[in-house]
Coordinates of C-alpha atoms and ligand atoms in Angstrom, one line a residue:
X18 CA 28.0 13.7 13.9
X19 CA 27.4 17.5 12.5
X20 CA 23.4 17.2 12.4
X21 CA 23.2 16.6 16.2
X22 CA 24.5 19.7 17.3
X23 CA 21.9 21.3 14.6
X24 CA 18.1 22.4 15.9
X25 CA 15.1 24.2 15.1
X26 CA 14.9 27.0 17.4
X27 CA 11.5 27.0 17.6
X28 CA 8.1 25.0 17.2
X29 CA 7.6 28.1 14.2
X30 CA 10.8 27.6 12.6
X31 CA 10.1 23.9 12.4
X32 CA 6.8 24.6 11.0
X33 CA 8.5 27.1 8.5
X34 CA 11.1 24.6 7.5
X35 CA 8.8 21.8 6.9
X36 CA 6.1 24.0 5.1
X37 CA 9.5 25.3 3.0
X38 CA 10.4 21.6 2.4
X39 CA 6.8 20.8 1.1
X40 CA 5.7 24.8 -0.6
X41 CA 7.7 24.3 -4.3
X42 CA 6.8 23.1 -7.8
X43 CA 4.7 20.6 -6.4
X44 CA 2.3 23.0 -5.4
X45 CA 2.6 25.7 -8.3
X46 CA 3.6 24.1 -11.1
X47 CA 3.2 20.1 -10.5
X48 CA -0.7 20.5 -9.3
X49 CA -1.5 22.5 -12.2
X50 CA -0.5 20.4 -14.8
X51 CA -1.5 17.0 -13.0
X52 CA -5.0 18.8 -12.3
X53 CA -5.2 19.7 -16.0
X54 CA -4.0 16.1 -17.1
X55 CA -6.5 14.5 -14.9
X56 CA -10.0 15.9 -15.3
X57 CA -9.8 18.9 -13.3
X58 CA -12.0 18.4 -10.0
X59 CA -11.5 14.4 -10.2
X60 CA -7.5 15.0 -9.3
X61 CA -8.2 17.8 -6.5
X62 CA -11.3 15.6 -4.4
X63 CA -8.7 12.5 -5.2
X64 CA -5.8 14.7 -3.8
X65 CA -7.3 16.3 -0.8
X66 CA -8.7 12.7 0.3
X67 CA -5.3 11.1 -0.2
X68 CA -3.5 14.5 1.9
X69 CA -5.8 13.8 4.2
X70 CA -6.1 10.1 5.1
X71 CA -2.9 8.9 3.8
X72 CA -0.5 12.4 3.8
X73 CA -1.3 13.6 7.0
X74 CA -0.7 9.9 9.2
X75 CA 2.1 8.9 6.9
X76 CA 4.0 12.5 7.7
X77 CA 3.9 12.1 11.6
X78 CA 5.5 8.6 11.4
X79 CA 8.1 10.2 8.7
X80 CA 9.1 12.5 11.4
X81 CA 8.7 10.6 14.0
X82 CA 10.9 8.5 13.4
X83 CA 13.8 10.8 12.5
X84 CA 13.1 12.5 16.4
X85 CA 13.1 9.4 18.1
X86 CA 16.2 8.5 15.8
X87 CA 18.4 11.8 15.9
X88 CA 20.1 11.1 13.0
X89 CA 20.2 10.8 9.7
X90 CA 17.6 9.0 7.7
X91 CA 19.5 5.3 7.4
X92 CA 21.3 5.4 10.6
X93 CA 18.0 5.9 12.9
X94 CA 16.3 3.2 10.9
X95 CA 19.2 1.0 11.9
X96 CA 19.5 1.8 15.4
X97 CA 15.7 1.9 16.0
X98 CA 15.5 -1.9 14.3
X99 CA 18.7 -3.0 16.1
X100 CA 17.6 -1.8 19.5
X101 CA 14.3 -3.6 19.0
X102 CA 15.1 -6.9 17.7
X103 CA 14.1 -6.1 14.2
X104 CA 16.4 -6.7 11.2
X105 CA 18.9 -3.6 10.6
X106 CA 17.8 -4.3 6.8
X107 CA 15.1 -2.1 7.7
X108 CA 17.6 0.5 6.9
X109 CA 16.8 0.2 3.3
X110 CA 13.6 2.6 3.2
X111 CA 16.7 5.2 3.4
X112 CA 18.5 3.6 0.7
X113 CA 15.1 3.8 -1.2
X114 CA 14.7 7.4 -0.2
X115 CA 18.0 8.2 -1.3
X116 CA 17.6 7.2 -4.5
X117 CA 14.5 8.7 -5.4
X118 CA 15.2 12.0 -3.9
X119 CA 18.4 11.6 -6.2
X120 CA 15.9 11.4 -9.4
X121 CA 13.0 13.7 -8.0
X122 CA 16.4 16.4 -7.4
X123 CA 16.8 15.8 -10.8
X124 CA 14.6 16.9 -12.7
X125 CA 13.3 19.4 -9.9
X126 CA 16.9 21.6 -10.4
X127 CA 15.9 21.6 -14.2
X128 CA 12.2 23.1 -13.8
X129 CA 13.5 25.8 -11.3
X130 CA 16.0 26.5 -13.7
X131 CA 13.5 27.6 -15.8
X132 CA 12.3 30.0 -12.8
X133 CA 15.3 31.6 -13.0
X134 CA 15.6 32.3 -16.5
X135 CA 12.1 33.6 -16.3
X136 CA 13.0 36.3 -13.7
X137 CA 15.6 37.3 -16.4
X138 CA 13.0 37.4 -19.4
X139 CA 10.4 39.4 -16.9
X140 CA 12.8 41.9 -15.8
X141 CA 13.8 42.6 -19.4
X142 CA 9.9 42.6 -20.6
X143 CA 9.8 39.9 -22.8
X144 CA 6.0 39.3 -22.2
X145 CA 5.2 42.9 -21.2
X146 CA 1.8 43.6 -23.9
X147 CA 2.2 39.7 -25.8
X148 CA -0.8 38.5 -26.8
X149 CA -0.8 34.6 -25.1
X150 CA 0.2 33.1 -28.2
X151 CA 3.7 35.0 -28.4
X152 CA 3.9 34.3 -24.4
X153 CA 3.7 30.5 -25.3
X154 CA 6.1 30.7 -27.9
X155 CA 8.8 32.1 -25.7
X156 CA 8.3 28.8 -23.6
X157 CA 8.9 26.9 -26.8
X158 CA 12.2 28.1 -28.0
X159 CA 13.3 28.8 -23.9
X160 CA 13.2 24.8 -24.4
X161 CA 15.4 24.9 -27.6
X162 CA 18.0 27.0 -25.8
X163 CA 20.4 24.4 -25.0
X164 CA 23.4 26.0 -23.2
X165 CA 20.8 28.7 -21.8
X166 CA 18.7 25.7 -20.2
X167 CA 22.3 23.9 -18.9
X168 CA 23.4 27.3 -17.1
X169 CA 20.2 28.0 -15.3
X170 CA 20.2 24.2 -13.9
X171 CA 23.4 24.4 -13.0
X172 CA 23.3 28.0 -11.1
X173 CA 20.4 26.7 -9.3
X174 CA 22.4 23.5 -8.3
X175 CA 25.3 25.1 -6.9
X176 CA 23.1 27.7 -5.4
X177 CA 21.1 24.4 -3.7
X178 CA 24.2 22.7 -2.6
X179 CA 25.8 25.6 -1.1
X180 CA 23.2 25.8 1.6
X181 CA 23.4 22.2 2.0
X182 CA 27.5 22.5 2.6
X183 CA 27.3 24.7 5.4
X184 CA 24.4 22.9 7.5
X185 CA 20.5 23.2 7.0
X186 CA 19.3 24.8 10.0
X187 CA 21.0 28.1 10.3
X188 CA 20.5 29.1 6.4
X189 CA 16.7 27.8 6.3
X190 CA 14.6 29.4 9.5
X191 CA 15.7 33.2 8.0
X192 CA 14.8 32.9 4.5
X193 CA 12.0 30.8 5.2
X194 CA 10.5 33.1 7.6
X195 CA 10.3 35.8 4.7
X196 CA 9.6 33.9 2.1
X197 CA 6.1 32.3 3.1
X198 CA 4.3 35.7 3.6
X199 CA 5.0 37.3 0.5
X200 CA 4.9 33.8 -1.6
X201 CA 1.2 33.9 0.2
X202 CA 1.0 38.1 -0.8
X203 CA 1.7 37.3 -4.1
X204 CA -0.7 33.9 -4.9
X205 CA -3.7 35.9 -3.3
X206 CA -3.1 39.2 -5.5
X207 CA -2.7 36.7 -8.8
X208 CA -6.2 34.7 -7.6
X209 CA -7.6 38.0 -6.9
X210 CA -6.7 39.4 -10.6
X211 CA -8.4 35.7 -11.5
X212 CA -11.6 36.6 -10.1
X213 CA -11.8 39.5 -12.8
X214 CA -11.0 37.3 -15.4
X215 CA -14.0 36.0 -18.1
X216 CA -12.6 32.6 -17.5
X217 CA -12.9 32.1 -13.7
X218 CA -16.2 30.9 -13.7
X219 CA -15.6 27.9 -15.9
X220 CA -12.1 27.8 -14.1
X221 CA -13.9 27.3 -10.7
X222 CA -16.6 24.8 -12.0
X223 CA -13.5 22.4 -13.3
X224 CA -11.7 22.9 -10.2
X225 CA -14.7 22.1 -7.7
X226 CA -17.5 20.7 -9.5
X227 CA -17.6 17.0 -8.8
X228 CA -16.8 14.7 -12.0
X229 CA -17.0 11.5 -10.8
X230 CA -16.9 10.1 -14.7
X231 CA -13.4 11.4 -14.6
X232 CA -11.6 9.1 -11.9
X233 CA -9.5 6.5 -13.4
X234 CA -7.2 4.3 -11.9
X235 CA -4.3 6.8 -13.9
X236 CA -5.5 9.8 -11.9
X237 CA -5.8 7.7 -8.6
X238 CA -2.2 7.1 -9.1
X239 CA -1.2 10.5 -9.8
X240 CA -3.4 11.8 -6.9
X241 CA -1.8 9.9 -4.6
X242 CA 1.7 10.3 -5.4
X243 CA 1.0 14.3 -5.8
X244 CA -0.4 13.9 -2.3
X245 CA 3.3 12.6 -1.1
X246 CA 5.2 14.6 -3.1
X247 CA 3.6 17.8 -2.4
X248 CA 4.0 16.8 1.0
X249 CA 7.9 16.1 0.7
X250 CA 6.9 12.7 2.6
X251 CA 7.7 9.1 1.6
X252 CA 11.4 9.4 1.0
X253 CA 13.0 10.2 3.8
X254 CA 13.4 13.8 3.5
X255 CA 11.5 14.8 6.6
X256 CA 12.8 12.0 8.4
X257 CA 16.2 13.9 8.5
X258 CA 14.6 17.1 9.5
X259 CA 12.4 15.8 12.3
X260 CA 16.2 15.1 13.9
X261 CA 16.9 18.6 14.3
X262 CA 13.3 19.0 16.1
X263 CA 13.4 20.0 20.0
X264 CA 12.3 17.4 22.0
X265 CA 9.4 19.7 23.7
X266 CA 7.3 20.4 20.4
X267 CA 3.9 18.8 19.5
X268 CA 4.3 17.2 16.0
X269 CA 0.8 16.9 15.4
X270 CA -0.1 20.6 15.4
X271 CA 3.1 21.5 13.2
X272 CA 1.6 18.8 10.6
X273 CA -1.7 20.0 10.6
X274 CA -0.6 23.6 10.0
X275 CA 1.9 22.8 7.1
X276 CA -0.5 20.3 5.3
X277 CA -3.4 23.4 5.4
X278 CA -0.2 25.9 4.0
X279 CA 1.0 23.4 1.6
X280 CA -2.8 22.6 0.2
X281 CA -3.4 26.6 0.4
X282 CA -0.7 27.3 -2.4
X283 CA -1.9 24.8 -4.5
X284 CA -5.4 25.7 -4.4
X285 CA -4.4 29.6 -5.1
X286 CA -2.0 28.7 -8.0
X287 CA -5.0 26.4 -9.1
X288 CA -7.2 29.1 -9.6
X289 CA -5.0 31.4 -11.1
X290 CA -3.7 29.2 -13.6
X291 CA -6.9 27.6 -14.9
X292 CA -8.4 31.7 -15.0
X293 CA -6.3 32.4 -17.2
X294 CA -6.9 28.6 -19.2
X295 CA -10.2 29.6 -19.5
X296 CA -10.3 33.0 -20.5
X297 CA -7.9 32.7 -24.0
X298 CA -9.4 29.2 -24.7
X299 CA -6.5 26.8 -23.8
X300 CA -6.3 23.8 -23.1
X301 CA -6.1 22.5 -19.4
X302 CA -3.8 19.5 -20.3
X303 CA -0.9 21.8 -21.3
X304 CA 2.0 19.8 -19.5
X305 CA 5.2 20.9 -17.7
X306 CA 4.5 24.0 -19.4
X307 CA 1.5 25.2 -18.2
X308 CA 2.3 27.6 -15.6
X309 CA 4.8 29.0 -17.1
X310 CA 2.9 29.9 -20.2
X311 CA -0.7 31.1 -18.4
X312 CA 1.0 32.9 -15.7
X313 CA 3.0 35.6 -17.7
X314 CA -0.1 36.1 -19.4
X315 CA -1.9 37.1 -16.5
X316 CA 0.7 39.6 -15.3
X317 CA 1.0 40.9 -18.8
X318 CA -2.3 41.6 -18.4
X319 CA -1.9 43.2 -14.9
X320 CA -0.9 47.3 -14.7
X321 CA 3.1 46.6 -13.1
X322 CA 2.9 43.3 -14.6
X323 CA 6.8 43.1 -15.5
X324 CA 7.9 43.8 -12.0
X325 CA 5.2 41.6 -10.4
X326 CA 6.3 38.8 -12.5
X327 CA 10.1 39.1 -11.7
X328 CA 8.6 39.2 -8.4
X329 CA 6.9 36.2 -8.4
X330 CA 9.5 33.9 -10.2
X331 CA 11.7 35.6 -7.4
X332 CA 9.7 33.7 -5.1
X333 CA 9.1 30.7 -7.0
X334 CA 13.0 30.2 -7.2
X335 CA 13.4 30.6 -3.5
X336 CA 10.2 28.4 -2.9
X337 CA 11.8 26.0 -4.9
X338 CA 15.4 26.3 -3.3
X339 CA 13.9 25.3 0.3
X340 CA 12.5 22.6 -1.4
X341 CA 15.2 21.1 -3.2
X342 CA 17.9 21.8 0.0
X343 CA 15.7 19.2 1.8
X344 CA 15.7 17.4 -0.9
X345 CA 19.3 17.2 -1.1
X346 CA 19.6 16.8 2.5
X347 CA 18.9 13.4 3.5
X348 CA 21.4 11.7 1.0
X349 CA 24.3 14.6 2.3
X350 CA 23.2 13.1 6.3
X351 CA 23.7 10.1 4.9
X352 CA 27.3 10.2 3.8
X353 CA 28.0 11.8 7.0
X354 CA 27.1 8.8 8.8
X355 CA 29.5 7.4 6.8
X356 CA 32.3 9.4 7.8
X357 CA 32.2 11.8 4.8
X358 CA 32.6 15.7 5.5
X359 CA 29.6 17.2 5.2
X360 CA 31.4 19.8 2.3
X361 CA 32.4 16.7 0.5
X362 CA 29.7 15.0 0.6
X363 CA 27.2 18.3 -0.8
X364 CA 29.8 18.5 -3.4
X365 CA 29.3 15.0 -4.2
X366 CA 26.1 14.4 -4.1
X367 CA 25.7 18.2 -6.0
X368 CA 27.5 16.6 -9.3
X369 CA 26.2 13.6 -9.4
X370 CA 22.6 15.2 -9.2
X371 CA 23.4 17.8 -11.6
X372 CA 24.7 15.1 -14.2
X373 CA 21.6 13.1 -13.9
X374 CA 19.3 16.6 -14.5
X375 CA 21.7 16.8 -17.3
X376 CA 19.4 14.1 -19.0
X377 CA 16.4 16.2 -17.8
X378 CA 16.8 19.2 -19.3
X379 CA 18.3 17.5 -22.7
X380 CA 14.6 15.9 -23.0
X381 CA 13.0 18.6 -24.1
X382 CA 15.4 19.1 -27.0
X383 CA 18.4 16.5 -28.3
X384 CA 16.7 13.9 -26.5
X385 CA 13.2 14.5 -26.8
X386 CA 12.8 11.6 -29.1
X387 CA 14.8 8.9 -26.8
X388 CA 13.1 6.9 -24.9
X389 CA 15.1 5.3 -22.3
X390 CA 12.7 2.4 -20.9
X391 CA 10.7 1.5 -23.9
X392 CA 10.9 -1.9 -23.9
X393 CA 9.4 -2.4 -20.4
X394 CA 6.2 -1.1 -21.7
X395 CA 3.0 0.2 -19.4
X396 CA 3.8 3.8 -17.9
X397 CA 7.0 3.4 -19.0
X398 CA 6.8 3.2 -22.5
X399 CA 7.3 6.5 -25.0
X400 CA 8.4 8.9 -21.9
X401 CA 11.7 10.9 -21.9
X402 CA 13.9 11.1 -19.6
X403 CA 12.5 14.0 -17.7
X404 CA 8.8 12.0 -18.3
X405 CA 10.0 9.0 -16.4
X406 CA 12.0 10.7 -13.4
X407 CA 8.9 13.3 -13.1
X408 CA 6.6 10.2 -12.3
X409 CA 7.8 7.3 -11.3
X410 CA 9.5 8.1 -8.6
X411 CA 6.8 10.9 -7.2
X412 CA 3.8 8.2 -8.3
X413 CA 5.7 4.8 -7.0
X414 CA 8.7 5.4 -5.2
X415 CA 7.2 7.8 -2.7
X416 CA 3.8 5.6 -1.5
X417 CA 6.2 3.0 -1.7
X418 CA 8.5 4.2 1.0
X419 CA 5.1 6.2 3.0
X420 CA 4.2 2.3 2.8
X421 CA 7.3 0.9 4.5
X422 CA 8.1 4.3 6.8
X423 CA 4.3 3.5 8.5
X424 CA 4.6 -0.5 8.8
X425 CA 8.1 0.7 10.8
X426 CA 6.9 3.4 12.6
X427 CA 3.8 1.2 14.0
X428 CA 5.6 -2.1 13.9
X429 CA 9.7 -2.0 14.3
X430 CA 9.2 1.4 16.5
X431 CA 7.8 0.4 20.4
X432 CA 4.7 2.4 21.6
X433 CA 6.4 3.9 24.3
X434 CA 9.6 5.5 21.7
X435 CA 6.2 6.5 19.4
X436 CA 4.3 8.1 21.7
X437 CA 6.9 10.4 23.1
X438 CA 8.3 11.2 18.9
X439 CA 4.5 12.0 18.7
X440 CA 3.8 14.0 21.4
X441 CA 0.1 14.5 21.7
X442 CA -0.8 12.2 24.4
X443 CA -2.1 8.6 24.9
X444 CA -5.1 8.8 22.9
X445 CA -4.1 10.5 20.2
X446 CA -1.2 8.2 19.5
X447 CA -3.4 5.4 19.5
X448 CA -6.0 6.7 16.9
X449 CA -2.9 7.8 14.9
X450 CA -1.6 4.6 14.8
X451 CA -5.1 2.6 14.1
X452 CA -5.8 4.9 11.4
X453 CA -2.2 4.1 10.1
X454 CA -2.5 0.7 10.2
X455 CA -6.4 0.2 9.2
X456 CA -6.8 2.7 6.8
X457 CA -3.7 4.7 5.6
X458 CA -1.4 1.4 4.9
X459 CA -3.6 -0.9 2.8
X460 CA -5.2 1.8 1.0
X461 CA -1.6 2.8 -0.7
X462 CA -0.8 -0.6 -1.2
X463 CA -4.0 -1.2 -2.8
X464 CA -3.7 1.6 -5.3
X465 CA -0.1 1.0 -5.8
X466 CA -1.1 -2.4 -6.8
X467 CA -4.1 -2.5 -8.5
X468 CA -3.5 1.1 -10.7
X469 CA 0.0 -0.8 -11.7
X470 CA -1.9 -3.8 -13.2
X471 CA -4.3 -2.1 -14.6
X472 CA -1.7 0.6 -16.7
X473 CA 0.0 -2.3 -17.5
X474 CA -2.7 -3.6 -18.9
X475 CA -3.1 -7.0 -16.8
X476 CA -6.7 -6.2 -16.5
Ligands
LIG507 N1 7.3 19.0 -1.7 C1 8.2 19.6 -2.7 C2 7.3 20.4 -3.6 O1 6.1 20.3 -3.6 C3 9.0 18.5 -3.4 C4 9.6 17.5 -2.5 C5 9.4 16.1 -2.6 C6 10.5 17.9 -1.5 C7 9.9 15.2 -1.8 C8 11.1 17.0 -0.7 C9 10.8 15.6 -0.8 O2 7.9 21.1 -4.4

């Protein structure tokens, strides 16, 4: 198959594709909004505990077993099981995967459409001396714009699945290796114009003051499928990347260091978004809008303001174009186990993505008053499309599969295959694998089962 001949060329351009994978709009434009939703510091302890204890152990077996597999996502599953007397229906964690990287791409090519329209409207100054109130309008009617919304999505799509045609590796390390500096440049200088904001005080105590009264089993939820999805774990999206991983490199240290990157971004955007919350008296729960409303009101705010904010949704689109290539990866190295080409199989998998964002980016406007899954009531009941395929698969689907990817990587996969995927010596693999199975295992399925009963209101 293609993907064999593909590798990282080094243990820093596996680090940089994985920390592209994971750096997107889960970190500046998911954890704002989920934050705000949630009760500010509640969400970010419940977050950091879940990246911690469940991200961090669930990632290693996610990759490891893609390396010990060295292929795509369903195929190593199989041949892992089948060489180990398990059933080869372990395969279906990558059918899983599939389809809710199919649903997450979905609505993910809609939002950094919107990235890309907002480079246009900061280059041509659109925000450029608005008071906030005019900024937040421009949101508003960007959502009304119908064919405006349907050509950034699909610009962004194509631009996604053009990478994805000609073969991850090569395209990735160089733009990645450019891209996380002055993503990092940029976050810093915005949390650095924070700090001179009125607001930032009362931003940082809702951030990091403890607020215990606010944990509910709904922000439990949302912590811990933010903690997966932020990560890029659970679906089998790192699974196919950990193929292309040398056989020489130590996983563990390349986890460590993407998980501190990833949470980095998402603190930084954190601060600068809730700044500016706090300073013109908004409110934190703004939704899928949020950052796009509060941060071209900082840079208005800023001398060179136009050009830094062209700059930064410059970044934000390419961010979000590493993220959604390994997205899209996993179900393309699928259909190339299958025999497919790997051009047909982008194109594909491009239009049948692109028809389901379709819905997506119709929510906010035709379709905004259609609720697809009504009748099953609980979290599903009076969400859009984009409402349903921005949470259910991020909250459920990814624990779910973290869930089945570590019972298989510390039950199906033998010691000796684990050890060597891991590559940080006997001990460590052992206190990996206990905390796996003691700790990081029942605790998602506990959530997963208890925060389900009690939204739907069994209890
Ligand atoms: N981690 C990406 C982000 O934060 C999203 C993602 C989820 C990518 C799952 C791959 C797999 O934007």
């Amino acid at each position: 198959m293609t993907s064999k001949a593909q590798q990282w060329s080094s243990q820093r351009a596996f680090i940089l594709a994985v920390t592209g994978a994971a750096v997107g709009l889960g970190n500046i434009w998911r954890f704002p909004y989920m934050t705000g939703e949630n009760g500010g510091s509640a969400f970010l302890l419940l977050y950091i505990l879940f990246v911690l204890i469940l991200g961090l152990p669930v990632m290693m077996a996610e990759i490891m077993v893609g390396r010990a597999g060295r292929a795509g996502p369903m195929q190593s599953l199989m041949n892992m099981a089948r060489e180990n007397g398990a059933s080869p229906q372990w395969r279906h964690i990558a059918t899983l995967g599939a389809v809710t990287l199919f649903l997450i791409l979905s609505f993910y090519g809609v939002v950094s459409g919107w990235s890309l329209a907002y480079i246009g409207k900061s280059i041509s100054g659109d925000f450029a001396g608005q008071p906030p109130n005019v900024i937040g309008g421009i949101f508003g009617q960007f959502l009304e714009n119908v064919p405006l919304l349907l050509i950034c999505h699909l610009i962004f799509m194509v631009l996604t699945m053009a990478v994805v045609a000609r073969g991850v590796t090569q395209g990735l390390e160089r733009l990645n290796n450019l891209l996380m500096p002055l993503l990092y440049l940029l976050l810093l200088l915005l949390a650095g114009y924070a700090v001179t904001t009125p607001g930032f005080g009362e931003a940082m105590k809702w951030l990091f003051l403890p607020n215990p009264e606010a944990i509910t089993w709904k922000a439990t939820l949302d912590a811990m499928g933010h903690a997966f999805f932020t990560l890029a774990i659970g679906a089998c999206a790192l699974m196919a990347y950990g193929a292309y991983m040398p056989p020489e490199q130590s996983l563990p240290k390349a986890v460590i260091a993407v998980a501190i990157l990833d949470v980095g971004v998402a603190l930084l955007s954190g601060i600068a978004i809730f700044s500016v919350v706090f300073s013109h008296g908004m409110e934190p729960a703004g939704g899928p809008g949020l950052m796009f409303v509060t941060l071209p009101i900082a840079f208005s705010d800023i001398t060179g303001g136009t050009w830094l904010s062209a700059a930064f949704f410059v970044l934000l689109l390419l961010a979000t174009w590493t993220s959604s290539i390994n997205l899209a990866e996993p179900m393309v190295a699928m259909l190339i186990d299958k025999g497919w080409r790997r051009g047909q199989a982008a194109f594909a998998v491009g239009v049948a993505v692109w028809a389901m964002g379709v819905l997506s980016a119709l929510s906010f406007n035709v379709l905004s008053d259609v609720f697809p899954l009504q009748a099953l009531g609980g979290i599903f009941a009076g969400k859009t499309v984009f409402d349903l395929v921005s949470s259910i698969p991020p909250d459920i689907f990814l624990p779910l599969g973290g869930l089945l990817i570590a019972i298989f990587a510390t039950r199906v996969m033998p010691a000796s295959d684990g050890r060597a995927a891991l590559g940080g010596g006997e001990a460590f693999y052992r206190r990996w694998r206990k905390i796996t199975v003691m700790i990081s295992a029942p605790l998602v399925a506990l959530v997963l089962f208890v925060s389900l009963l009690k939204l739907w209101g069994v209890f």
